Structures are given as C-alpha cells and as structure tokens.
PDB file of C-alpha atoms in Angstrom:
ATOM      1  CA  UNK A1025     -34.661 -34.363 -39.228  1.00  0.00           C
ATOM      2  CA  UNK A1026     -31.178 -35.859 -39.537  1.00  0.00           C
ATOM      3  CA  UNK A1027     -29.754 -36.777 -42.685  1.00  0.00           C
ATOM      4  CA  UNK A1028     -26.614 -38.178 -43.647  1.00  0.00           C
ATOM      5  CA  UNK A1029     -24.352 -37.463 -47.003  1.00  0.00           C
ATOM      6  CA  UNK A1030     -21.402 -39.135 -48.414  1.00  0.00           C
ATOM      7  CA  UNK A1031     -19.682 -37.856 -51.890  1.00  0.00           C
ATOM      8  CA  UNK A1032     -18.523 -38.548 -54.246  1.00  0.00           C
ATOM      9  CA  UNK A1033     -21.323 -41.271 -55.316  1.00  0.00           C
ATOM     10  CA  UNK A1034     -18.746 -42.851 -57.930  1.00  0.00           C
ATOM     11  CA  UNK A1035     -14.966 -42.516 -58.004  1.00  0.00           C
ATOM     12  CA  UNK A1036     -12.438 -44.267 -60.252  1.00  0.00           C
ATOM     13  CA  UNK A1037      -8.845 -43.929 -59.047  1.00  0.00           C
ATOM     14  CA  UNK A1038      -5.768 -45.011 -60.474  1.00  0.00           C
ATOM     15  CA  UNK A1039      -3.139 -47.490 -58.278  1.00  0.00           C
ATOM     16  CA  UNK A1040      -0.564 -45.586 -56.380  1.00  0.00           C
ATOM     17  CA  UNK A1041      -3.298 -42.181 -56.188  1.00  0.00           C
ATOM     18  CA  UNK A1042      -4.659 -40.805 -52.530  1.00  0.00           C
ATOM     19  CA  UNK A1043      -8.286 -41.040 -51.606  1.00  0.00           C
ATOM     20  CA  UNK A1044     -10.786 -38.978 -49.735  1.00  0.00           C
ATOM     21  CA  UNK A1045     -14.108 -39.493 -48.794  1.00  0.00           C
ATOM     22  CA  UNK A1046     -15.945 -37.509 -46.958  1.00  0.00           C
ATOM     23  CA  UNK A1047     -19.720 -38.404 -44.608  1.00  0.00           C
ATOM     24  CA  UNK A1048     -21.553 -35.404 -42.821  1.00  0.00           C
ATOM     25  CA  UNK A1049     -24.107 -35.754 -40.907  1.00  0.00           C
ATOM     26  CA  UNK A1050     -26.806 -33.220 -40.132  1.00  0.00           C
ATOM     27  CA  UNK A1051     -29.396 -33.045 -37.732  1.00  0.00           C
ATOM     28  CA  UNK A1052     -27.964 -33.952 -34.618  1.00  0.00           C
ATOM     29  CA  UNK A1053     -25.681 -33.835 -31.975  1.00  0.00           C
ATOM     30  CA  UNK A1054     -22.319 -36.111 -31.359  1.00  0.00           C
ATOM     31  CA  UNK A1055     -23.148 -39.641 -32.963  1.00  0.00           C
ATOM     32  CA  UNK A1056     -21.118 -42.691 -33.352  1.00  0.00           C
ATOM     33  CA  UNK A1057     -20.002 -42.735 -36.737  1.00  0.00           C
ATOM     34  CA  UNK A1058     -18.650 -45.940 -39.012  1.00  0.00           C
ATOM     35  CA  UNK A1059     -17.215 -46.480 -42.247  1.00  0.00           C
ATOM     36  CA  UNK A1060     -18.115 -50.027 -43.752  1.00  0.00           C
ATOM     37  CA  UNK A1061     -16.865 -51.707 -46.728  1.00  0.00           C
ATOM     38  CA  UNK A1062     -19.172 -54.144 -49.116  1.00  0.00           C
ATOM     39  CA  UNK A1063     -16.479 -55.793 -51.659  1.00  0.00           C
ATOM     40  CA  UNK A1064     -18.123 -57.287 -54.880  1.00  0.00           C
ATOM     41  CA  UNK A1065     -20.159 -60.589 -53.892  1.00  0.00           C
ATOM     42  CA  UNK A1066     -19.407 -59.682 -50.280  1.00  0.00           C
ATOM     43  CA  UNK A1067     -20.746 -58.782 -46.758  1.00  0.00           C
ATOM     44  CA  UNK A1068     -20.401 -55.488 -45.308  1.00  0.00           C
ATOM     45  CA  UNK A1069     -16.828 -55.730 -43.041  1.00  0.00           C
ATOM     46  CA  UNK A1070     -16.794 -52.760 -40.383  1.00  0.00           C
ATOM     47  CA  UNK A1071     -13.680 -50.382 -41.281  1.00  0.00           C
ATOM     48  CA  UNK A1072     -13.366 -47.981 -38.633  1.00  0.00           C
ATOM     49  CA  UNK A1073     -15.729 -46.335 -35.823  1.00  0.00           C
ATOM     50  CA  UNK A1074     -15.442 -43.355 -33.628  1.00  0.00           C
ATOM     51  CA  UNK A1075     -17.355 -42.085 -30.784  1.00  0.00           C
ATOM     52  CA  UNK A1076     -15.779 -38.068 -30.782  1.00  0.00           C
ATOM     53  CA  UNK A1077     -14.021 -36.213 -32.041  1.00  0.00           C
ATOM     54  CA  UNK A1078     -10.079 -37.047 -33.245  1.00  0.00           C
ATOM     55  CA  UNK A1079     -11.455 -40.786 -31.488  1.00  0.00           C
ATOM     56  CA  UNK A1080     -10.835 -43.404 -34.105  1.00  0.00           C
ATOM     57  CA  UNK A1081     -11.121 -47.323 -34.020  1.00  0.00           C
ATOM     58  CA  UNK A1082      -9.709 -49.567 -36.973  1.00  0.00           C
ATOM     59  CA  UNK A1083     -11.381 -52.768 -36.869  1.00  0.00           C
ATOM     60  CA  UNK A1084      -9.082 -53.987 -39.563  1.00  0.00           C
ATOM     61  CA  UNK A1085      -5.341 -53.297 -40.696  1.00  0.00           C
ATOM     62  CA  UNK A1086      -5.611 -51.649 -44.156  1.00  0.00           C
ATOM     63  CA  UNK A1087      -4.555 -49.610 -46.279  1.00  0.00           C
ATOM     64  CA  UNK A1088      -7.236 -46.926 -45.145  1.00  0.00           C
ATOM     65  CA  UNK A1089      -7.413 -44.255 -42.455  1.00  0.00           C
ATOM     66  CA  UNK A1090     -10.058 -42.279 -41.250  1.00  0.00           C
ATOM     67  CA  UNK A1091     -10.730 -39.129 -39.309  1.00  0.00           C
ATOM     68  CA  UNK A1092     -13.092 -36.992 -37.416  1.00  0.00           C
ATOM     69  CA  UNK A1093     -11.900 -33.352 -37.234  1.00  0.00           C
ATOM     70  CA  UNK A1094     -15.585 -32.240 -36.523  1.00  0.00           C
ATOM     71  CA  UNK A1095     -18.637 -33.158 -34.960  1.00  0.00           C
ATOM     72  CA  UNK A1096     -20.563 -34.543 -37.202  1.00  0.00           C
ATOM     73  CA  UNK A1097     -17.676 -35.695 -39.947  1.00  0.00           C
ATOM     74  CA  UNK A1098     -15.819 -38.477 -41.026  1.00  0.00           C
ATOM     75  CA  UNK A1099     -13.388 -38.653 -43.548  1.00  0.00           C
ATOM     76  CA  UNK A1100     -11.974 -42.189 -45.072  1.00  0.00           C
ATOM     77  CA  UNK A1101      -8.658 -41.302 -46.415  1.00  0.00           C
ATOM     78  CA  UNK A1102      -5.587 -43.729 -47.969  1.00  0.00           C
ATOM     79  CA  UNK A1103      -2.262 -41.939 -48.988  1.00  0.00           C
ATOM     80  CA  UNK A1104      -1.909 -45.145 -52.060  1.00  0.00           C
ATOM     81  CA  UNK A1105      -4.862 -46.935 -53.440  1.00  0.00           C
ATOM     82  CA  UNK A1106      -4.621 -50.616 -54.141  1.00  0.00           C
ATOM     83  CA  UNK A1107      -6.393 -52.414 -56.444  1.00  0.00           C
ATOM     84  CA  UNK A1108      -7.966 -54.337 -53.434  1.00  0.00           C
ATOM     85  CA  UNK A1109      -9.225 -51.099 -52.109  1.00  0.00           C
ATOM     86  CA  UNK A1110     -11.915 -51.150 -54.803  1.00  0.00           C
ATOM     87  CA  UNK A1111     -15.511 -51.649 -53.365  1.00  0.00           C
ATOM     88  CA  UNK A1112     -18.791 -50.220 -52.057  1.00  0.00           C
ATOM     89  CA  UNK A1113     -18.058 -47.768 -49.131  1.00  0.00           C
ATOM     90  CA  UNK A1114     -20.705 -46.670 -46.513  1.00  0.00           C
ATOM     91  CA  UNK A1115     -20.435 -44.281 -44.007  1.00  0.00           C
ATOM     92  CA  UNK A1116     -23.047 -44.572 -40.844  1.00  0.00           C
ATOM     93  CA  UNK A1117     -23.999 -43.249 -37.807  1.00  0.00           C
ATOM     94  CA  UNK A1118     -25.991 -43.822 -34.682  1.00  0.00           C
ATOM     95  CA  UNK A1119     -26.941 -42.121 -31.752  1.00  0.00           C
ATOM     96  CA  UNK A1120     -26.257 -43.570 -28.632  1.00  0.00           C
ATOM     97  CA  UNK A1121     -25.529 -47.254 -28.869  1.00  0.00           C
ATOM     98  CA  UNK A1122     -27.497 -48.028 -31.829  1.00  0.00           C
ATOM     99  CA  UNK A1123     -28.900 -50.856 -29.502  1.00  0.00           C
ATOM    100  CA  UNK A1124     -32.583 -49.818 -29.889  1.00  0.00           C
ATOM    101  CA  UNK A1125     -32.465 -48.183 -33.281  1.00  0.00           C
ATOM    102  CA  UNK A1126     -29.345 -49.347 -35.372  1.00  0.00           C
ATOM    103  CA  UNK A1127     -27.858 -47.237 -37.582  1.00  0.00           C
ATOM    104  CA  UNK A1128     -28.229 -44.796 -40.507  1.00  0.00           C
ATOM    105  CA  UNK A1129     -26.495 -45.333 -43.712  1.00  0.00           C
ATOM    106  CA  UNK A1130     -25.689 -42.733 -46.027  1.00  0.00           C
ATOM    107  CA  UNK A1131     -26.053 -43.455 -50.269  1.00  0.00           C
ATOM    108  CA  UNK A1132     -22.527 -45.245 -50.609  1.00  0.00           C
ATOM    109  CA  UNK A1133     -19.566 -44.375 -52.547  1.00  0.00           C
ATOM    110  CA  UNK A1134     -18.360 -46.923 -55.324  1.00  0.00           C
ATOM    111  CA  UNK A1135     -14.590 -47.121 -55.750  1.00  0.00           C
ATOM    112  CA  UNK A1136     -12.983 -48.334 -58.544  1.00  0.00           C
ATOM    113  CA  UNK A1137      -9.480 -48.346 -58.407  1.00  0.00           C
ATOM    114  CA  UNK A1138      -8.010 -49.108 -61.594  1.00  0.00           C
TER     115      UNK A1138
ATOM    116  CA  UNK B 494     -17.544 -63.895 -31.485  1.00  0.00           C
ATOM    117  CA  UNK B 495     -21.013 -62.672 -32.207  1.00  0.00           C
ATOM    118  CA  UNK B 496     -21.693 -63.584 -35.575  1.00  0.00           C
ATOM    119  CA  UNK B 497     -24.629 -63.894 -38.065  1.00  0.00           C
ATOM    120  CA  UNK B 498     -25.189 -66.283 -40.788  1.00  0.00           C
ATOM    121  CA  UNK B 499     -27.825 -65.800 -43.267  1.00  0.00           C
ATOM    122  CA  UNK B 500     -29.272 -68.046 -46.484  1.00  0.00           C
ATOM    123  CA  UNK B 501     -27.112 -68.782 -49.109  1.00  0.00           C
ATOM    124  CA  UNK B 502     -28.829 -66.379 -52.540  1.00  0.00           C
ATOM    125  CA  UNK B 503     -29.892 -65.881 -54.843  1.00  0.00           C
ATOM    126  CA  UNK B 504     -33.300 -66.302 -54.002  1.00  0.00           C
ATOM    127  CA  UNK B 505     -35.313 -66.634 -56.962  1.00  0.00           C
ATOM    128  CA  UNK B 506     -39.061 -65.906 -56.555  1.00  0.00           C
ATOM    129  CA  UNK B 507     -42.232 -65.517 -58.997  1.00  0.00           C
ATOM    130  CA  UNK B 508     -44.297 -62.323 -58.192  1.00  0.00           C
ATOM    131  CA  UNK B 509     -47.062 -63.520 -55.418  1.00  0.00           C
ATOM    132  CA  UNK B 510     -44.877 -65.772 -53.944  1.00  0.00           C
ATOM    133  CA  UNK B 511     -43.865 -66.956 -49.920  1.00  0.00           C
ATOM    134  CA  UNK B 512     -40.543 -65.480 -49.112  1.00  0.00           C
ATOM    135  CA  UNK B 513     -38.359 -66.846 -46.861  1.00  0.00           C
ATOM    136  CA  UNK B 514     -34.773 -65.808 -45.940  1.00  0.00           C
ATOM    137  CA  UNK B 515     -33.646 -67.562 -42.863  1.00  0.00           C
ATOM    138  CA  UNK B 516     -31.295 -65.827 -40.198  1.00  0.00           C
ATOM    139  CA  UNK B 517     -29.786 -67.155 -36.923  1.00  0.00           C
ATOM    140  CA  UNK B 518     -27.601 -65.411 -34.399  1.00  0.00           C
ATOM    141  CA  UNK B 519     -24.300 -66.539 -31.909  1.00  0.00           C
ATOM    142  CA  UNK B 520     -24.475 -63.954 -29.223  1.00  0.00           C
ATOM    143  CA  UNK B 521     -23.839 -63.150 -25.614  1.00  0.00           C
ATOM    144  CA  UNK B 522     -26.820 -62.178 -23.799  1.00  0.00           C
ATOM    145  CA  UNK B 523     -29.841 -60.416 -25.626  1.00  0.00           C
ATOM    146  CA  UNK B 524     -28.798 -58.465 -29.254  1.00  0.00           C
ATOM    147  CA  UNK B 525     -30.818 -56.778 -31.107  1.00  0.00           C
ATOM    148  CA  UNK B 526     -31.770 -57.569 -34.711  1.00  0.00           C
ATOM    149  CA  UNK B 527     -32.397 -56.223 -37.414  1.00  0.00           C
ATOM    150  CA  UNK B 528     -32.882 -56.865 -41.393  1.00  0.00           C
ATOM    151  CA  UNK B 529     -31.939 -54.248 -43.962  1.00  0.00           C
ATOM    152  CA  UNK B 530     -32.327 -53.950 -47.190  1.00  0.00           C
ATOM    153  CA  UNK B 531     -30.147 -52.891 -50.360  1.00  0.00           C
ATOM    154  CA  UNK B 532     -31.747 -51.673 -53.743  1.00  0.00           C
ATOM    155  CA  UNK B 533     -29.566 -51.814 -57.008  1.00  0.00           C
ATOM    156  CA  UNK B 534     -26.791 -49.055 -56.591  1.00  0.00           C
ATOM    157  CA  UNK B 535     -27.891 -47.796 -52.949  1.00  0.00           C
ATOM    158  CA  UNK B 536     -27.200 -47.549 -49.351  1.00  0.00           C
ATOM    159  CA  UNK B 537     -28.783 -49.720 -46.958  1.00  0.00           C
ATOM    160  CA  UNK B 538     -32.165 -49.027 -45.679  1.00  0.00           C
ATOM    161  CA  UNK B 539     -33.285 -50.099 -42.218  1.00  0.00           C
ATOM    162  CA  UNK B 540     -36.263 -52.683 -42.933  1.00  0.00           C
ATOM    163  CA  UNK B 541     -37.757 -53.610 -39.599  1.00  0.00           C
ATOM    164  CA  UNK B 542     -36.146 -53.969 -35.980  1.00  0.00           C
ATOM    165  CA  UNK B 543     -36.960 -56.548 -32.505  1.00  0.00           C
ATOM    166  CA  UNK B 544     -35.216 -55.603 -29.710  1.00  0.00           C
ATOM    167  CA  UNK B 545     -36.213 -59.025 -27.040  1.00  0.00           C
ATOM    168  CA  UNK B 546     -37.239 -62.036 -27.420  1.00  0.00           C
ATOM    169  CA  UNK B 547     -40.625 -63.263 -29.052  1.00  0.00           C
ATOM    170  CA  UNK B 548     -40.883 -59.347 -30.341  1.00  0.00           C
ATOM    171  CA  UNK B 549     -41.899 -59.361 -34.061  1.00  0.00           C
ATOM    172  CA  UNK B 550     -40.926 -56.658 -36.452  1.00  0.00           C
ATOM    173  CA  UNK B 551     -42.770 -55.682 -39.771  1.00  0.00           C
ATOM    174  CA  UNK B 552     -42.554 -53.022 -42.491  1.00  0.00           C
ATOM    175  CA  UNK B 553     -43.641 -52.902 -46.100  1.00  0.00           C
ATOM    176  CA  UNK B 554     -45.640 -56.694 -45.626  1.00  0.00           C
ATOM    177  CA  UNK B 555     -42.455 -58.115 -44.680  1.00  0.00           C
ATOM    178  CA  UNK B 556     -42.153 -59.614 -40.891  1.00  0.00           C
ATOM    179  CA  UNK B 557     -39.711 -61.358 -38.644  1.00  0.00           C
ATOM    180  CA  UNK B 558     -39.858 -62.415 -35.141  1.00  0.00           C
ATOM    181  CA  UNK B 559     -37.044 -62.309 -32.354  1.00  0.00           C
ATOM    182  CA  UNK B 560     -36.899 -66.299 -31.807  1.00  0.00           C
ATOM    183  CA  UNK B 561     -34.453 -66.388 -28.634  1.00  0.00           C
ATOM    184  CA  UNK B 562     -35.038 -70.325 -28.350  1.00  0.00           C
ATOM    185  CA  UNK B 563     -33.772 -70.875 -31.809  1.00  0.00           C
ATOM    186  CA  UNK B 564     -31.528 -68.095 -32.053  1.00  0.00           C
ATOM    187  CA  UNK B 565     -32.958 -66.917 -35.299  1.00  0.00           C
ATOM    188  CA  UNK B 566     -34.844 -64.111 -37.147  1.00  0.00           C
ATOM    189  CA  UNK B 567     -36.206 -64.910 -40.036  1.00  0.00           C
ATOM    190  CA  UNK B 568     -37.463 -62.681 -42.665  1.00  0.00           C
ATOM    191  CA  UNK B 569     -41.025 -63.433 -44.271  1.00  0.00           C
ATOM    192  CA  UNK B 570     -43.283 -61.685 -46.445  1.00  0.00           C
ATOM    193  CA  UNK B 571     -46.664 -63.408 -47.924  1.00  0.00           C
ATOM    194  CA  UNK B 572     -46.224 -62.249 -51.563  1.00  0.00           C
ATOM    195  CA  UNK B 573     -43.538 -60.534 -52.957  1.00  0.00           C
ATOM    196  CA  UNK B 574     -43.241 -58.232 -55.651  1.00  0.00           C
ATOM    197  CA  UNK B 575     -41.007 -56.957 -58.468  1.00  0.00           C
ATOM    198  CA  UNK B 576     -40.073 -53.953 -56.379  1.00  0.00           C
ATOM    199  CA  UNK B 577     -39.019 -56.554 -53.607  1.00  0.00           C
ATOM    200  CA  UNK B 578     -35.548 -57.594 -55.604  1.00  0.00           C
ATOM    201  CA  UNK B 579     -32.764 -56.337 -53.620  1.00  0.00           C
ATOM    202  CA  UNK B 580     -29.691 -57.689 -51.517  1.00  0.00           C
ATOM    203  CA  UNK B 581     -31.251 -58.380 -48.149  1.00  0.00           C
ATOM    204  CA  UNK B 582     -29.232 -58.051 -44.717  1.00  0.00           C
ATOM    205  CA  UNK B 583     -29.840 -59.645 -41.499  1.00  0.00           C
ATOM    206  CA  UNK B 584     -27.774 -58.090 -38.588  1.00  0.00           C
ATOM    207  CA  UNK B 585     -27.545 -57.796 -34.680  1.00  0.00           C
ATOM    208  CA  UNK B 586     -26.012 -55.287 -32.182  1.00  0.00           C
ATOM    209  CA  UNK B 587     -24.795 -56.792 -28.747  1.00  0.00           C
ATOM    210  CA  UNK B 588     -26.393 -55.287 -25.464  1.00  0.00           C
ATOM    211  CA  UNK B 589     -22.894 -54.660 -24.006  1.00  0.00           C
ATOM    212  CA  UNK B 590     -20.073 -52.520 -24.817  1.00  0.00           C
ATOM    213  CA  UNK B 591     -21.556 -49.258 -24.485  1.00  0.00           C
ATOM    214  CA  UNK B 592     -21.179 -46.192 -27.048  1.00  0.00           C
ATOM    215  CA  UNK B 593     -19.132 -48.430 -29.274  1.00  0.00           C
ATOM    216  CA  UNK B 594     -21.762 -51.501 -29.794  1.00  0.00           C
ATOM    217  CA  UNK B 595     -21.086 -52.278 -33.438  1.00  0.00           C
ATOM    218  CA  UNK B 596     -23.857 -53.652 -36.208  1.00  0.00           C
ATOM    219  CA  UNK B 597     -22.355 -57.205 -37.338  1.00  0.00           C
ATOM    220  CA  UNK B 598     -24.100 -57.880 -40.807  1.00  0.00           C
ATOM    221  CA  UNK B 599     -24.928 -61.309 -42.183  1.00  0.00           C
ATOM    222  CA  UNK B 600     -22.958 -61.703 -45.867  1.00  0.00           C
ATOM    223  CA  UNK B 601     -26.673 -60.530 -47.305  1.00  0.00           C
ATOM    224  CA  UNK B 602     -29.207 -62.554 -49.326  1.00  0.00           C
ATOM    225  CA  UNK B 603     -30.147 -61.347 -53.079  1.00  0.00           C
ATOM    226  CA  UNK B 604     -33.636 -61.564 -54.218  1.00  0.00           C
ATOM    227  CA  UNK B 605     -34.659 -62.101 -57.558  1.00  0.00           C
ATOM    228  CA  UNK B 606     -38.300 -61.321 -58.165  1.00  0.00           C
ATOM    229  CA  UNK B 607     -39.477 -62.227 -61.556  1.00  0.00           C
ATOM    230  CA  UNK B 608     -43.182 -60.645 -63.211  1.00  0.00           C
TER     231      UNK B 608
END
C-alpha cells in the first residue's frame, strides 16, 4: 500500500537559521508531489509541485525552495527563515492527475520560527 | 481563476444535530470535488469524492452531491457527533492541464461539536 511520511512533526527555528523538510513516499511509482502551506486561521496556499525528478514548480515567490533528487522525494528547503515562514506544512502526492482520486497528504510539519 | 469558497466557521453544533457546510465552485468545464477533513494537530484526510455532475459522495454518514446547476457541493451529515469537530475542506481539481492539475482548497470550515 502506499504511504506517505514527512518529519520532523514539530520544528522551532530561530530567524536567520536554514530549513529542511523532507516527504517520502512509498508504495509507488513516479507521483506528482506538492508542498502546501496552512498559516494560522488560514487556507491551505499551494507552495510548489513537481511531476519528476529535478522538475519543480513555485506557485508563489517565497522565501522557500524545494527539490526532488529522487523518485519518490521532496524536500522543502529555505537558506533564512522568516518569521512569516512559520505555519502548518504538508507535503502530498498523487498519481496521475489526481483528477479521479485527489491527493494524499502526509501528517504535517508545524514550524515555528521564532 | 478556478476558485472555491466555502462557509464562513465556526460552526457550532449540539451532538445529534443537521450539519450543513455549504460549498460552491468557479470553474472551467467539469472539476472534480472533493471535501477533506482536518483533526486537531493532523494532516488532511480525504472525506468523500464526485467526479460529474448529480454524482453524490458519502463516507462516515456524511454526504454531498456534485450540483453542476448551482455550482456547489455541499457537505451534510444527519447527526453529528463529538468525534465530528475538525477543520473541514471543500476543494476541486480542474479536468485540464494534465499531470500538473492542482487541488485548489476552500479557506476550510471549523466544526465545533458540543456533548
């Protein structure tokens, strides 16, 4: 069955320090993968998407980058953390174009940068 | 763009109550929609799915039905419970745009269900 894990669960980060997340997915075989944001009191806003490997989409200009040096991960990644940055960060994935099935989140990571 | 507006929350229900959270859709063509939901501290679970129009999805007592005349998909459930209080998410992906069709989320809708 295909599962998907993010890590850390809960992160607190000074301003100015680098981040990395990391997703993996297990299971199966080249899926679309996303990184959404959910700031406090807010919606989920669509970070970045990629469809292979080293292909990466920003759907917003941040602060963040992300990568794909493998398959089936996807790394979120900032080289200074502002206190903006701080929020509720999912990492997804589909197969296909999520059309008939949407997508599969993985457990979140909370940021706190402080 | 395509867009999706949900119910302003909180949504503050007694246990055994109607729920209710409306959803409508702007799209081109024929998305399809979905609600998720969000316990305290977790990810976001899929809830239930419709992929055309008139199509109703259910899960867990909770239904919705594609309503392609009103552009809407609204969430029901005939009595909720305690373990129903959660942030709930109505979303749609676009038929078009191939490998890269992205899922646009409504702001979400918290539920409060009191014993």
């Amino acid at each position: 069955s295909q599962t998907i894990h993010q890590w850390p669960a809960t992160l607190v980060q000074p301003v100015g320090s680098p981040l990395s997340l990391e997703c993996t997915v297990e299971g199966t075989s080249n899926p679309n993968l996303y990184w959404y944001r959910q700031a406090a009191g807010r919606g989920l806003q669509l970070l970045f998407y990629s469809v292979g490997i080293g292909q990466i989409s920003s759907e917003v200009p941040q602060n963040l980058s992300a990568s794909r040096p493998q398959d089936r991960q996807f790394i979120l990644s900032s080289k200074k953390l502002l206190l903006s940055d701080s929020g509720f960060y999912l990492c997804a994935w589909s197969v296909g174009t999520g059309w008939v099935n949407g997508y599969t989140f993985g457990s979140g990571t909370r940021l706190t940068v402080v | 763009g395509d867009s999706v507006t949900q119910m302003e929350g909180p949504v503050t229900l007694s246990e055994e109550a109607f729920l209710t959270i409306n959803c409508t859709y702007t799209a081109t063509g024929y998305p399809s929609l979905f609600w998720y939901v969000q316990y305290p501290g977790e990810g976001l679970q899929l809830l239930l799915k419709a992929t055309k129009a008139d199509d109703k999805g259910s899960n867990k007592g909770f239904e919705a039905t594609y309503r392609k005349e009103t552009t809407s998909f609204h969430l029901e459930k005939g009595s909720v419970q305690v373990s129903d209080s959660a942030v709930y998410f109505c979303a749609l992906t676009p038929n078009y745009g191939g490998a890269t069709n992205k899922l646009i989320f409504g702001t979400g809708t918290l539920l409060a269900v009191q014993p």
